[in-house]
PDB file of C-alpha atoms in Angstrom:
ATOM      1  CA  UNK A 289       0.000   0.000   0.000  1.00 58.00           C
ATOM      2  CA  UNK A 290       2.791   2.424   0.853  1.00 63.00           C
ATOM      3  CA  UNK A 291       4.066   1.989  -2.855  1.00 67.00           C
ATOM      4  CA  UNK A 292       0.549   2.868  -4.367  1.00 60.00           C
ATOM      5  CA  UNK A 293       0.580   5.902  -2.194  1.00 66.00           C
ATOM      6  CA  UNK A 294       4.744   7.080  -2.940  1.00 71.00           C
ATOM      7  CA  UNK A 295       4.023   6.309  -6.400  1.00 77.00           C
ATOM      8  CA  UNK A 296       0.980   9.213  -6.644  1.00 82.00           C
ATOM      9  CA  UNK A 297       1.602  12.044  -8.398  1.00 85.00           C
ATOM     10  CA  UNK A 298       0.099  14.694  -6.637  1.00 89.00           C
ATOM     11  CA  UNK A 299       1.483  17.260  -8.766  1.00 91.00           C
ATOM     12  CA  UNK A 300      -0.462  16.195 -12.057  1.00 91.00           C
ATOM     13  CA  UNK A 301      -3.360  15.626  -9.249  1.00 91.00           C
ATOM     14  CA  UNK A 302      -3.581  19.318  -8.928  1.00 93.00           C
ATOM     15  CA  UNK A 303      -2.970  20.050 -12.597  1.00 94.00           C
ATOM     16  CA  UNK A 304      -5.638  17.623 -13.332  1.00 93.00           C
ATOM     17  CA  UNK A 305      -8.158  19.484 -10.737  1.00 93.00           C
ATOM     18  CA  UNK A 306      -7.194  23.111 -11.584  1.00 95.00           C
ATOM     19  CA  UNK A 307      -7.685  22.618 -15.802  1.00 94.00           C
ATOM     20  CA  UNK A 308     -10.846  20.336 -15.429  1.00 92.00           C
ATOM     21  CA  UNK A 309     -12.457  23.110 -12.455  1.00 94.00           C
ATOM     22  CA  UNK A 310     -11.663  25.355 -14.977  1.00 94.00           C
ATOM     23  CA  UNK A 311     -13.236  24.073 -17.931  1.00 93.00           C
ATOM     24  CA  UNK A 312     -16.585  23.512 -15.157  1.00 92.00           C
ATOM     25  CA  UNK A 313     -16.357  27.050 -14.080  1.00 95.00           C
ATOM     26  CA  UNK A 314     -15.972  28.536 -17.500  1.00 94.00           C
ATOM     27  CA  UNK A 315     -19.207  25.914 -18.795  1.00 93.00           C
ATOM     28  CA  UNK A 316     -21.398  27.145 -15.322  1.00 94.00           C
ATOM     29  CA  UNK A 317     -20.365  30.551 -16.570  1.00 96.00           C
ATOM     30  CA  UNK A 318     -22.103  29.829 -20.003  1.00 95.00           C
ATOM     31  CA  UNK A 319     -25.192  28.640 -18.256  1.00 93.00           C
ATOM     32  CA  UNK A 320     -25.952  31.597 -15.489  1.00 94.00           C
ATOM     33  CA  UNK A 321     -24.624  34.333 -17.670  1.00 95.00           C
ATOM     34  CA  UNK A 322     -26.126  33.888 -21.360  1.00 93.00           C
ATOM     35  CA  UNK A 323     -29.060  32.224 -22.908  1.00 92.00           C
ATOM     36  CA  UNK A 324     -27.544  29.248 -24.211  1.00 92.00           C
ATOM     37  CA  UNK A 325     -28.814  25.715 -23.012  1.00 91.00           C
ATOM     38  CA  UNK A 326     -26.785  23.592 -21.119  1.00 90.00           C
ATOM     39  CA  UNK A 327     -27.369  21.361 -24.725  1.00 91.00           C
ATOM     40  CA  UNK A 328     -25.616  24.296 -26.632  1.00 94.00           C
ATOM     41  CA  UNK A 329     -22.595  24.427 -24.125  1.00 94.00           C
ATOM     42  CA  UNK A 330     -21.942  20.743 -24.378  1.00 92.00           C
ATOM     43  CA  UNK A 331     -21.706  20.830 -28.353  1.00 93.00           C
ATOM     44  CA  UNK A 332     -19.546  23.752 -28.199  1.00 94.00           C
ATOM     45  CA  UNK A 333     -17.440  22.385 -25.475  1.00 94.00           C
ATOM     46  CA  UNK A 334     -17.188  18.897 -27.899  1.00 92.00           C
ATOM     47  CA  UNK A 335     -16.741  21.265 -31.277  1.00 94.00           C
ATOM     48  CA  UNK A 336     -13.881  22.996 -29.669  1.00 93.00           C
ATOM     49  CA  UNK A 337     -12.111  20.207 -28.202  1.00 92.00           C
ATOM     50  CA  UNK A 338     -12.478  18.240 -32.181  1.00 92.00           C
ATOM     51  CA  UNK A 339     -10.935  21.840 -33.531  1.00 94.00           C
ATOM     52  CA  UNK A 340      -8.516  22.719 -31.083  1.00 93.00           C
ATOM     53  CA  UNK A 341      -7.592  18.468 -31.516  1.00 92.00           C
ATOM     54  CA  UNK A 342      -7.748  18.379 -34.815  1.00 90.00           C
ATOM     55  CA  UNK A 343      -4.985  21.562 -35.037  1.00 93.00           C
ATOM     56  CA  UNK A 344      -2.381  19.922 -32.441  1.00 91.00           C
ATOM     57  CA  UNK A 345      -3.091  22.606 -30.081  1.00 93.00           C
ATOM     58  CA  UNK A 346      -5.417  20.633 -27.654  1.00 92.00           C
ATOM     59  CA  UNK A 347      -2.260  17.636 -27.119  1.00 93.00           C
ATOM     60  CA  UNK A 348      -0.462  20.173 -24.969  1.00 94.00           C
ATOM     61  CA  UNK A 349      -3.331  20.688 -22.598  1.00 92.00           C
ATOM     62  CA  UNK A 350      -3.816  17.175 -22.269  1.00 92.00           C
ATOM     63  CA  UNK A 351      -0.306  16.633 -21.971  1.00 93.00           C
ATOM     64  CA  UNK A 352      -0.133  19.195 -19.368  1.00 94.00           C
ATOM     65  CA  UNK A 353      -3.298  18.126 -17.171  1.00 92.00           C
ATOM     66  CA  UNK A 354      -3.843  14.749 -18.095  1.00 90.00           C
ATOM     67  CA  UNK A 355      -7.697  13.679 -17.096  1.00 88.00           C
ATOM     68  CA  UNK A 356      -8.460  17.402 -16.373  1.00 89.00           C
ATOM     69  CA  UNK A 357      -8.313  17.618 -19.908  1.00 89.00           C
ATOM     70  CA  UNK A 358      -9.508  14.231 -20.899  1.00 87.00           C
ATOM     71  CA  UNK A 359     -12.735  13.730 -19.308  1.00 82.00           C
ATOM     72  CA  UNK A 360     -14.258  17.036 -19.732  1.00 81.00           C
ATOM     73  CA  UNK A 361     -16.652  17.351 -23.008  1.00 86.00           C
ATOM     74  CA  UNK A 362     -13.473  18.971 -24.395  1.00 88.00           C
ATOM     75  CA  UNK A 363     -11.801  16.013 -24.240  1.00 88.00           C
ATOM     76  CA  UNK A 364     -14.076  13.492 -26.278  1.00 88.00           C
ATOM     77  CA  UNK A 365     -13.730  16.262 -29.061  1.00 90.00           C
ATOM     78  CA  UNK A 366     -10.292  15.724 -29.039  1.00 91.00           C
ATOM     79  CA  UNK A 367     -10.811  12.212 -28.629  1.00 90.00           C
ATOM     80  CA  UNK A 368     -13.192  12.222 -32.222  1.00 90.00           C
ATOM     81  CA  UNK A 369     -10.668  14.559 -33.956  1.00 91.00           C
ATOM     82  CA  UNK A 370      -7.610  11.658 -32.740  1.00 92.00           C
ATOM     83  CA  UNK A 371      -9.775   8.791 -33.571  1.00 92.00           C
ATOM     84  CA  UNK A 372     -10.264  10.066 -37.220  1.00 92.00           C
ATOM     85  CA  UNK A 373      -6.672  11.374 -37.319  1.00 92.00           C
ATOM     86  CA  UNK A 374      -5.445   7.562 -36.951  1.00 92.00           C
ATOM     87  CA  UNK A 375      -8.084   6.513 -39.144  1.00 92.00           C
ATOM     88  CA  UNK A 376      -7.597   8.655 -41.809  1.00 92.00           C
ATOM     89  CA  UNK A 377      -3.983   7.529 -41.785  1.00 92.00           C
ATOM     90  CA  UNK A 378      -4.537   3.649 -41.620  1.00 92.00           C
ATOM     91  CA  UNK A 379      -7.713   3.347 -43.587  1.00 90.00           C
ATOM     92  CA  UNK A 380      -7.935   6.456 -46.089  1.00 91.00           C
ATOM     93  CA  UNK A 381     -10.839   8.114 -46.634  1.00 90.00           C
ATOM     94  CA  UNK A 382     -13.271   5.985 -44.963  1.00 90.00           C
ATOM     95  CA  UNK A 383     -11.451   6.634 -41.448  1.00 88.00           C
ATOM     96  CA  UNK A 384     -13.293   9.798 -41.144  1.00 89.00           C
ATOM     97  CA  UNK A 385     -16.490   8.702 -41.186  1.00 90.00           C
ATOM     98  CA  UNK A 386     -15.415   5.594 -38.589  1.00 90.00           C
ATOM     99  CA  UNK A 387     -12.257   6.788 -36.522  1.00 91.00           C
ATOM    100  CA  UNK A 388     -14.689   9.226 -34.353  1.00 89.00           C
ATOM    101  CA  UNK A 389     -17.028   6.534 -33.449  1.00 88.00           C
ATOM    102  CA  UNK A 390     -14.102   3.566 -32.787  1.00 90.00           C
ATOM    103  CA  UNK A 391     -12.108   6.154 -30.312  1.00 90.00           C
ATOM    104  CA  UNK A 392     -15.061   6.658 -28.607  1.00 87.00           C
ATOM    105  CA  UNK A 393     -17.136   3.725 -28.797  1.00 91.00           C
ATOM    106  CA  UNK A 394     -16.269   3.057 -24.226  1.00 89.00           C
ATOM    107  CA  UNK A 395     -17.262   6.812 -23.788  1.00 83.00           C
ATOM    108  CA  UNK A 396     -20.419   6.696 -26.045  1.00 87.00           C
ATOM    109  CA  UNK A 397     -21.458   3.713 -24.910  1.00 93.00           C
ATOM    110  CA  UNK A 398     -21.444   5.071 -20.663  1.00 89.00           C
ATOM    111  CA  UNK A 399     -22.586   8.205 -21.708  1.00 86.00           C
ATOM    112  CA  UNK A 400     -25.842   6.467 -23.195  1.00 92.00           C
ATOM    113  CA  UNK A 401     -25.971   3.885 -20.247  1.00 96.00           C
ATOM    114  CA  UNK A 402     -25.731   7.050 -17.625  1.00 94.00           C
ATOM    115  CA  UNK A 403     -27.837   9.432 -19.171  1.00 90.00           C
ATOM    116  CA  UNK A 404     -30.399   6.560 -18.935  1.00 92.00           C
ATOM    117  CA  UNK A 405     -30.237   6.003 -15.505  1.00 94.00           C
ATOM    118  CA  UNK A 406     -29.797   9.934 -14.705  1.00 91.00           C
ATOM    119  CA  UNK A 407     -33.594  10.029 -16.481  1.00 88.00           C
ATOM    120  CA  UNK A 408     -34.702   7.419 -14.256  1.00 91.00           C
ATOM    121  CA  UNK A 409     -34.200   9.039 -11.239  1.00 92.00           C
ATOM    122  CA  UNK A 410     -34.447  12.667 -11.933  1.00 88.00           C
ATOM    123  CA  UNK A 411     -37.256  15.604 -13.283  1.00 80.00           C
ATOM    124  CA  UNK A 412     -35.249  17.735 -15.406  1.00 73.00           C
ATOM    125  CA  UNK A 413     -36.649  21.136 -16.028  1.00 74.00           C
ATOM    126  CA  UNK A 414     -36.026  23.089 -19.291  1.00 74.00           C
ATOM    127  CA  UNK A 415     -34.366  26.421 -18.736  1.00 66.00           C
ATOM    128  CA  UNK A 416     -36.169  29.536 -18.864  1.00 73.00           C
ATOM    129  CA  UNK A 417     -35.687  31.896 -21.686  1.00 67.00           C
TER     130      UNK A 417
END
């Protein structure tokens, strides 16, 4: 146990904390301070992580923060842009119409499985305009 615990990183812990907070904050910003629907913020947040992927810019974030950057919204953009990256590479023109989904098949598929059970057990209200 003592290994597990020397071996942490606590370091890219914070960096990890600090970049995904931010990304939260900045979303939660979105939401109390325009109009746009939570549903608007997450395609943006997934459209700028697949651009700012897709240029080589988003790597160094991830690089940086690791799973701060990863696991935000952000981060399955990047994840798409990758996945048809490699695709494109190994399979020609067909990889970017299936890179995206292979990369993210895991993600999709507990996104779907989550948001099913969230709508079980919740009454989500629609935001006033």
């Amino acid at each position: 146990m003592s290994d597990f615990i020397n071996s942490i990183d606590y370091m890219m812990l914070l960096k990890a904390f600090v970049i995904g907070g931010l990304l939260c904050v900045f979303a939660q910003i979105l939401i109390d301070k325009t109009k746009l629907t939570p549903a608007r913020i997450l395609v943006l947040y997934v459209t700028l992580g697949c651009i700012l992927g897709g240029l080589g810019i988003y790597k160094y974030l991830v690089d940086f923060a690791g799973c701060g950057a990863t696991v935000p919204l952000t981060g399955f953009g990047f994840n798409l842009s990758k996945g048809v990256a490699e695709a494109i590479r190994s399979d020609g023109l067909m990889g970017a119409f299936t890179g995206g989904i292979k990369a993210c098949a895991a993600g999709i598929t507990a996104a779907i499985f989550f948001g099913y059970i969230a709508a079980l057990v919740s009454k989500p209200k629609m935001k006033k305009q």
